[in-house]
Amino acid sequence: MKNALALRYICLVLRNRLALVLMTALAPAVWGSTYLVTTELLPPGRPLLAAVIRCLPAGLLLIALTRRLPQGSWWWRSLVLGALNIGVFQALLFIAAYRLPGGIAATVGAVQPLITAGLSALVLGDRLTLRTVLSGIAGVAGVSLLVLRANARLDALGVAAALGGAAVMAAGIVLSKRWVSPAPMLATTGWQLTTGGLLLVPVTLLTEGAPPSHYSLANVLGYTYLCLIGAAVTYALWFRGLRELSPVSVSFLGLLSPVVATLLGWLALDQDLSPLQALGALVVLGSLIAAQTGRPRTTARPASGAEPTASARPVRANV
């Protein structure tokens, strides 16, 4: 009887964890549609404006719905997390996208799980295993097969921006696990989207100038999709996953974005999909599965004032 109950409990835990992983994976999968929406529906040459419209209204909406503002240390913590996860990350992504071909930018950005694994070991006390390292290397290789082109050119500033973007996002992921907010998840998500969007406003005005005076129906539909689905919903799923899963596990899910972007380009834009790209997609998916099936342990305590969570005691994760 005890063995049967234990087996049922294990199956229930695994089923719940699988559901949580799949729900979290929806976020980077939806983010993979950003390229299609941007090229087909939004005004050209306005990536930072798209980031502001995507993040700032979504954050304000979530704050209005939850009616919660930061308290105490969460004023500056929200600023730091919003800068890392949203503002600085989007700005560096913008620089990399303009100075590098998309394939190089995506390949360099694919090192994020490896950076996250290293930071998790330093900050959270997670074990850095050979499985994680090999999965991270396989993820980079898979993304390069998927999107990298032989005639791609390198640019030192662009590569630095892509690496910086991966690093700040990894830091944001780890700190989001380290700093556990007592507020509801939607409120915490709203704080980060709002602060990140506000940080992007002056950068956008300096680099892109004033917003256009006229928007077409397609522009409005595109911005609405990015704001409501591509930010409010997806970031809430992303940060919820971070509360329950290990940072490395969540970080690996981000590799789904280039896979979805490539598939949408093939389905909707009649772009070619070579056997080598298909192999790259399979390698990426293999690295994702391998990264979710380890037996990691987190030993770090939560930050002062936070409630004990999975980061405060040994948990099952992927490092």
Tab-separated table of C-alpha atoms in Angstrom:
chain	number	residue	atom	x	y	z
A	1	MET	CA	0.000	0.000	0.000
A	2	LYS	CA	2.773	2.440	0.914
A	3	ASN	CA	4.601	1.683	-2.328
A	4	ALA	CA	1.424	2.282	-4.337
A	5	LEU	CA	0.796	5.608	-2.604
A	6	ALA	CA	4.392	6.666	-3.155
A	7	LEU	CA	4.158	5.760	-6.843
A	8	ARG	CA	0.916	7.752	-7.222
A	9	TYR	CA	2.512	10.740	-5.499
A	10	ILE	CA	5.557	10.606	-7.785
A	11	CYS	CA	3.330	10.390	-10.876
A	12	LEU	CA	1.278	13.363	-9.650
A	13	VAL	CA	4.415	15.463	-9.035
A	14	LEU	CA	5.852	14.588	-12.444
A	15	ARG	CA	2.546	15.362	-14.166
A	16	ASN	CA	2.266	18.712	-12.402
A	17	ARG	CA	5.871	19.585	-13.239
A	18	LEU	CA	5.342	18.658	-16.892
A	19	ALA	CA	2.254	20.882	-17.042
A	20	LEU	CA	4.219	23.747	-15.479
A	21	VAL	CA	7.100	23.303	-17.944
A	22	LEU	CA	4.690	23.303	-20.888
A	23	MET	CA	2.884	26.404	-19.640
A	24	THR	CA	6.201	28.214	-19.149
A	25	ALA	CA	7.349	27.098	-22.598
A	26	LEU	CA	4.380	28.942	-24.112
A	27	ALA	CA	6.139	32.235	-23.349
A	28	PRO	CA	9.261	31.772	-25.540
A	29	ALA	CA	7.141	29.989	-28.130
A	30	VAL	CA	4.927	33.080	-28.441
A	31	TRP	CA	8.003	35.328	-28.429
A	32	GLY	CA	9.130	33.395	-31.485
A	33	SER	CA	6.235	35.011	-33.370
A	34	THR	CA	7.624	38.514	-32.710
A	35	TYR	CA	9.675	38.552	-35.909
A	36	LEU	CA	6.649	37.642	-38.037
A	37	VAL	CA	4.416	40.231	-36.358
A	38	THR	CA	7.114	42.921	-36.587
A	39	THR	CA	7.874	42.411	-40.263
A	40	GLU	CA	4.273	41.964	-41.398
A	41	LEU	CA	2.272	44.340	-39.190
A	42	LEU	CA	4.482	47.017	-37.596
A	43	PRO	CA	6.098	50.169	-39.036
A	44	PRO	CA	9.639	49.458	-40.317
A	45	GLY	CA	12.713	50.634	-38.439
A	46	ARG	CA	10.991	51.056	-35.059
A	47	PRO	CA	12.092	48.093	-32.911
A	48	LEU	CA	12.512	50.070	-29.686
A	49	LEU	CA	9.149	51.761	-30.121
A	50	ALA	CA	7.664	48.276	-30.470
A	51	ALA	CA	9.417	47.248	-27.244
A	52	VAL	CA	8.029	50.275	-25.363
A	53	ILE	CA	4.476	49.784	-26.628
A	54	ARG	CA	4.782	46.089	-25.918
A	55	CYS	CA	5.975	46.420	-22.310
A	56	LEU	CA	4.821	49.705	-20.766
A	57	PRO	CA	1.041	49.470	-21.383
A	58	ALA	CA	1.095	45.785	-20.436
A	59	GLY	CA	2.807	46.599	-17.145
A	60	LEU	CA	0.408	49.427	-16.333
A	61	LEU	CA	-2.534	47.151	-17.161
A	62	LEU	CA	-1.345	44.447	-14.765
A	63	ILE	CA	-0.742	46.998	-12.010
A	64	ALA	CA	-4.238	48.397	-12.528
A	65	LEU	CA	-5.772	44.909	-12.402
A	66	THR	CA	-3.930	43.858	-9.241
A	67	ARG	CA	-3.983	47.288	-7.531
A	68	ARG	CA	-0.617	46.577	-5.964
A	69	LEU	CA	2.447	48.800	-5.888
A	70	PRO	CA	5.917	47.788	-4.664
A	71	GLN	CA	6.681	48.265	-0.979
A	72	GLY	CA	9.975	48.722	0.825
A	73	SER	CA	12.940	47.167	-0.946
A	74	TRP	CA	10.760	46.069	-3.835
A	75	TRP	CA	10.861	49.575	-5.308
A	76	TRP	CA	14.542	49.223	-6.170
A	77	ARG	CA	14.348	45.475	-6.753
A	78	SER	CA	11.617	46.002	-9.333
A	79	LEU	CA	13.792	48.597	-11.026
A	80	VAL	CA	16.754	46.215	-11.148
A	81	LEU	CA	14.692	43.273	-12.376
A	82	GLY	CA	12.805	45.421	-14.886
A	83	ALA	CA	16.101	46.730	-16.248
A	84	LEU	CA	17.674	43.282	-16.540
A	85	ASN	CA	14.685	41.316	-17.818
A	86	ILE	CA	13.139	44.062	-19.968
A	87	GLY	CA	14.831	47.437	-20.443
A	88	VAL	CA	18.563	46.779	-20.796
A	89	PHE	CA	17.937	43.427	-22.433
A	90	GLN	CA	15.711	44.951	-25.122
A	91	ALA	CA	18.188	47.778	-25.787
A	92	LEU	CA	21.105	45.358	-26.231
A	93	LEU	CA	18.931	43.116	-28.374
A	94	PHE	CA	18.170	46.144	-30.567
A	95	ILE	CA	21.886	46.913	-31.017
A	96	ALA	CA	22.698	43.288	-31.832
A	97	ALA	CA	19.831	43.032	-34.308
A	98	TYR	CA	20.981	46.121	-36.194
A	99	ARG	CA	24.691	45.254	-36.285
A	100	LEU	CA	24.525	41.497	-36.814
A	101	PRO	CA	22.678	39.129	-39.129
A	102	GLY	CA	19.835	37.447	-37.307
A	103	GLY	CA	21.585	34.075	-37.370
A	104	ILE	CA	24.671	35.312	-35.527
A	105	ALA	CA	22.601	37.270	-32.997
A	106	ALA	CA	20.461	34.210	-32.242
A	107	THR	CA	23.473	31.904	-32.014
A	108	VAL	CA	25.337	34.199	-29.619
A	109	GLY	CA	22.173	34.672	-27.566
A	110	ALA	CA	21.818	30.899	-27.273
A	111	VAL	CA	24.661	30.857	-24.714
A	112	GLN	CA	22.208	32.272	-22.154
A	113	PRO	CA	21.426	28.883	-20.529
A	114	LEU	CA	25.129	28.325	-19.924
A	115	ILE	CA	25.510	31.774	-18.357
A	116	THR	CA	22.406	31.147	-16.267
A	117	ALA	CA	23.830	27.837	-15.071
A	118	GLY	CA	27.052	29.526	-13.970
A	119	LEU	CA	25.246	32.341	-12.178
A	120	SER	CA	22.873	29.869	-10.519
A	121	ALA	CA	25.846	27.982	-9.119
A	122	LEU	CA	27.381	31.191	-7.761
A	123	VAL	CA	24.238	32.910	-6.451
A	124	LEU	CA	21.798	30.115	-5.627
A	125	GLY	CA	24.117	27.229	-4.827
A	126	ASP	CA	22.807	25.041	-7.657
A	127	ARG	CA	25.031	22.194	-8.783
A	128	LEU	CA	26.568	22.703	-12.219
A	129	THR	CA	26.536	19.260	-13.824
A	130	LEU	CA	28.032	17.856	-16.985
A	131	ARG	CA	24.491	17.239	-18.297
A	132	THR	CA	23.714	20.953	-18.077
A	133	VAL	CA	26.949	21.976	-19.802
A	134	LEU	CA	26.534	19.449	-22.615
A	135	SER	CA	22.877	20.407	-23.058
A	136	GLY	CA	23.877	24.080	-23.281
A	137	ILE	CA	26.548	23.349	-25.898
A	138	ALA	CA	24.056	21.259	-27.876
A	139	GLY	CA	21.539	24.107	-27.701
A	140	VAL	CA	24.041	26.574	-29.170
A	141	ALA	CA	24.961	24.077	-31.897
A	142	GLY	CA	21.310	23.434	-32.720
A	143	VAL	CA	20.456	27.128	-32.977
A	144	SER	CA	23.491	27.717	-35.201
A	145	LEU	CA	22.357	24.942	-37.552
A	146	LEU	CA	18.862	26.402	-37.508
A	147	VAL	CA	19.606	30.047	-38.276
A	148	LEU	CA	23.303	30.618	-39.045
A	149	ARG	CA	24.311	31.298	-42.644
A	150	ALA	CA	27.713	30.726	-44.258
A	151	ASN	CA	27.979	34.326	-45.494
A	152	ALA	CA	27.187	35.877	-42.101
A	153	ARG	CA	29.539	38.700	-41.106
A	154	LEU	CA	30.839	39.440	-37.636
A	155	ASP	CA	30.771	42.818	-35.916
A	156	ALA	CA	32.584	43.252	-32.606
A	157	LEU	CA	30.061	45.688	-31.106
A	158	GLY	CA	27.134	43.565	-32.282
A	159	VAL	CA	28.622	40.387	-30.799
A	160	ALA	CA	29.330	42.230	-27.537
A	161	ALA	CA	25.733	43.478	-27.434
A	162	ALA	CA	24.366	39.980	-28.074
A	163	LEU	CA	26.568	38.531	-25.324
A	164	GLY	CA	25.599	41.387	-23.013
A	165	GLY	CA	21.923	40.768	-23.703
A	166	ALA	CA	22.320	37.082	-22.869
A	167	ALA	CA	24.225	37.976	-19.685
A	168	VAL	CA	21.754	40.563	-18.358
A	169	MET	CA	18.791	38.295	-19.102
A	170	ALA	CA	20.547	35.432	-17.307
A	171	ALA	CA	21.196	37.726	-14.336
A	172	GLY	CA	17.542	38.764	-14.359
A	173	ILE	CA	16.420	35.141	-14.367
A	174	VAL	CA	18.656	34.223	-11.427
A	175	LEU	CA	17.743	37.305	-9.382
A	176	SER	CA	14.049	36.685	-10.093
A	177	LYS	CA	14.553	33.343	-8.363
A	178	ARG	CA	16.652	34.833	-5.557
A	179	TRP	CA	14.263	37.691	-4.782
A	180	VAL	CA	10.846	36.210	-4.106
A	181	SER	CA	8.150	38.883	-4.035
A	182	PRO	CA	5.357	38.596	-1.445
A	183	ALA	CA	2.972	40.194	-3.954
A	184	PRO	CA	0.878	38.249	-6.495
A	185	MET	CA	2.711	37.152	-9.611
A	186	LEU	CA	0.695	39.451	-11.904
A	187	ALA	CA	1.631	42.452	-9.762
A	188	THR	CA	5.342	41.567	-9.779
A	189	THR	CA	5.187	41.070	-13.538
A	190	GLY	CA	3.496	44.437	-13.932
A	191	TRP	CA	6.198	46.195	-11.913
A	192	GLN	CA	8.957	44.773	-14.098
A	193	LEU	CA	7.212	45.506	-17.394
A	194	THR	CA	6.475	49.066	-16.283
A	195	THR	CA	9.981	49.884	-15.046
A	196	GLY	CA	11.571	48.213	-18.059
A	197	GLY	CA	9.293	50.109	-20.424
A	198	LEU	CA	9.974	53.430	-18.696
A	199	LEU	CA	13.725	52.863	-18.990
A	200	LEU	CA	13.297	52.283	-22.730
A	201	VAL	CA	11.362	55.520	-23.353
A	202	PRO	CA	14.339	57.960	-23.353
A	203	VAL	CA	16.496	55.514	-25.327
A	204	THR	CA	13.739	55.194	-27.910
A	205	LEU	CA	13.299	58.949	-28.268
A	206	LEU	CA	17.051	59.486	-28.644
A	207	THR	CA	17.607	56.758	-31.221
A	208	GLU	CA	14.326	56.616	-33.154
A	209	GLY	CA	12.846	60.065	-32.598
A	210	ALA	CA	9.198	60.865	-31.983
A	211	PRO	CA	6.613	58.144	-32.655
A	212	PRO	CA	4.763	58.166	-36.001
A	213	SER	CA	1.711	60.408	-36.153
A	214	HIS	CA	-0.392	57.822	-37.982
A	215	TYR	CA	-0.941	54.121	-37.432
A	216	SER	CA	-2.702	51.718	-39.753
A	217	LEU	CA	-5.137	49.044	-38.613
A	218	ALA	CA	-2.401	46.456	-39.140
A	219	ASN	CA	-0.066	48.455	-36.869
A	220	VAL	CA	-2.705	48.623	-34.136
A	221	LEU	CA	-3.393	44.901	-34.368
A	222	GLY	CA	0.315	44.099	-34.236
A	223	TYR	CA	0.993	46.319	-31.224
A	224	THR	CA	-2.093	44.966	-29.435
A	225	TYR	CA	-0.920	41.395	-29.951
A	226	LEU	CA	2.588	42.172	-28.697
A	227	CYS	CA	1.244	44.039	-25.654
A	228	LEU	CA	-1.506	41.694	-24.468
A	229	ILE	CA	-0.251	38.297	-25.631
A	230	GLY	CA	3.456	38.923	-26.190
A	231	ALA	CA	4.004	40.692	-22.866
A	232	ALA	CA	1.164	40.655	-20.304
A	233	VAL	CA	0.314	36.961	-20.715
A	234	THR	CA	3.700	35.533	-21.626
A	235	TYR	CA	5.781	37.322	-19.003
A	236	ALA	CA	3.292	36.272	-16.330
A	237	LEU	CA	3.741	32.651	-17.460
A	238	TRP	CA	7.521	33.107	-17.623
A	239	PHE	CA	7.891	34.538	-14.108
A	240	ARG	CA	5.430	32.009	-12.691
A	241	GLY	CA	7.616	29.255	-14.107
A	242	LEU	CA	10.633	30.871	-12.487
A	243	ARG	CA	8.973	30.685	-9.080
A	244	GLU	CA	8.454	26.929	-9.351
A	245	LEU	CA	11.246	25.679	-11.642
A	246	SER	CA	14.993	26.126	-11.567
A	247	PRO	CA	16.441	29.146	-13.421
A	248	VAL	CA	18.409	26.861	-15.739
A	249	SER	CA	15.325	24.858	-16.642
A	250	VAL	CA	13.448	28.023	-17.563
A	251	SER	CA	16.431	29.487	-19.409
A	252	PHE	CA	16.689	26.469	-21.707
A	253	LEU	CA	13.057	26.954	-22.696
A	254	GLY	CA	14.090	30.269	-24.251
A	255	LEU	CA	15.725	28.284	-27.072
A	256	LEU	CA	12.229	27.602	-28.387
A	257	SER	CA	12.002	31.158	-29.759
A	258	PRO	CA	14.320	30.693	-32.781
A	259	VAL	CA	12.706	27.318	-33.486
A	260	VAL	CA	9.205	28.828	-33.586
A	261	ALA	CA	10.432	31.852	-35.573
A	262	THR	CA	11.958	29.560	-38.199
A	263	LEU	CA	8.836	27.389	-38.418
A	264	LEU	CA	6.577	30.432	-38.784
A	265	GLY	CA	8.832	31.814	-41.495
A	266	TRP	CA	8.507	28.520	-43.335
A	267	LEU	CA	4.732	28.250	-42.882
A	268	ALA	CA	3.648	31.871	-43.262
A	269	LEU	CA	6.370	33.532	-45.331
A	270	ASP	CA	7.316	30.643	-47.665
A	271	GLN	CA	10.904	30.692	-46.442
A	272	ASP	CA	13.057	27.666	-47.194
A	273	LEU	CA	13.547	25.014	-44.515
A	274	SER	CA	16.570	22.878	-45.297
A	275	PRO	CA	17.315	19.413	-43.865
A	276	LEU	CA	20.180	20.997	-41.901
A	277	GLN	CA	17.761	23.451	-40.286
A	278	ALA	CA	15.398	20.602	-39.436
A	279	LEU	CA	18.320	18.797	-37.805
A	280	GLY	CA	19.135	21.946	-35.844
A	281	ALA	CA	15.562	22.124	-34.565
A	282	LEU	CA	15.761	18.498	-33.413
A	283	VAL	CA	19.071	19.164	-31.657
A	284	VAL	CA	17.538	22.159	-29.853
A	285	LEU	CA	14.526	20.118	-28.751
A	286	GLY	CA	16.858	17.347	-27.577
A	287	SER	CA	18.839	19.798	-25.479
A	288	LEU	CA	15.605	21.134	-23.960
A	289	ILE	CA	14.460	17.647	-22.978
A	290	ALA	CA	17.864	16.740	-21.547
A	291	ALA	CA	17.944	19.955	-19.515
A	292	GLN	CA	14.585	19.168	-17.900
A	293	THR	CA	15.458	15.677	-16.711
A	294	GLY	CA	18.348	16.150	-14.281
A	295	ARG	CA	18.330	15.942	-10.502
A	296	PRO	CA	19.490	19.402	-9.423
A	297	ARG	CA	19.655	20.831	-5.962
A	298	THR	CA	19.317	24.429	-4.810
A	299	THR	CA	20.733	25.295	-1.410
A	300	ALA	CA	20.700	29.087	-1.297
A	301	ARG	CA	18.357	30.895	1.078
A	302	PRO	CA	15.887	33.485	-0.136
A	303	ALA	CA	16.705	37.155	0.233
A	304	SER	CA	15.858	38.860	3.504
A	305	GLY	CA	12.151	39.411	3.921
A	306	ALA	CA	11.128	36.837	1.322
A	307	GLU	CA	8.965	33.848	2.044
A	308	PRO	CA	10.695	30.444	1.900
A	309	THR	CA	10.349	28.961	-1.556
A	310	ALA	CA	11.844	26.257	-3.702
A	311	SER	CA	15.082	28.253	-3.768
A	312	ALA	CA	15.389	27.968	0.024
A	313	ARG	CA	15.596	24.179	0.222
A	314	PRO	CA	16.643	21.198	-1.884
A	315	VAL	CA	14.407	20.942	-4.928
A	316	ARG	CA	14.198	19.046	-8.162
A	317	ALA	CA	15.511	21.126	-11.014
A	318	ASN	CA	17.721	20.696	-14.019
A	319	VAL	CA	21.263	21.471	-12.905
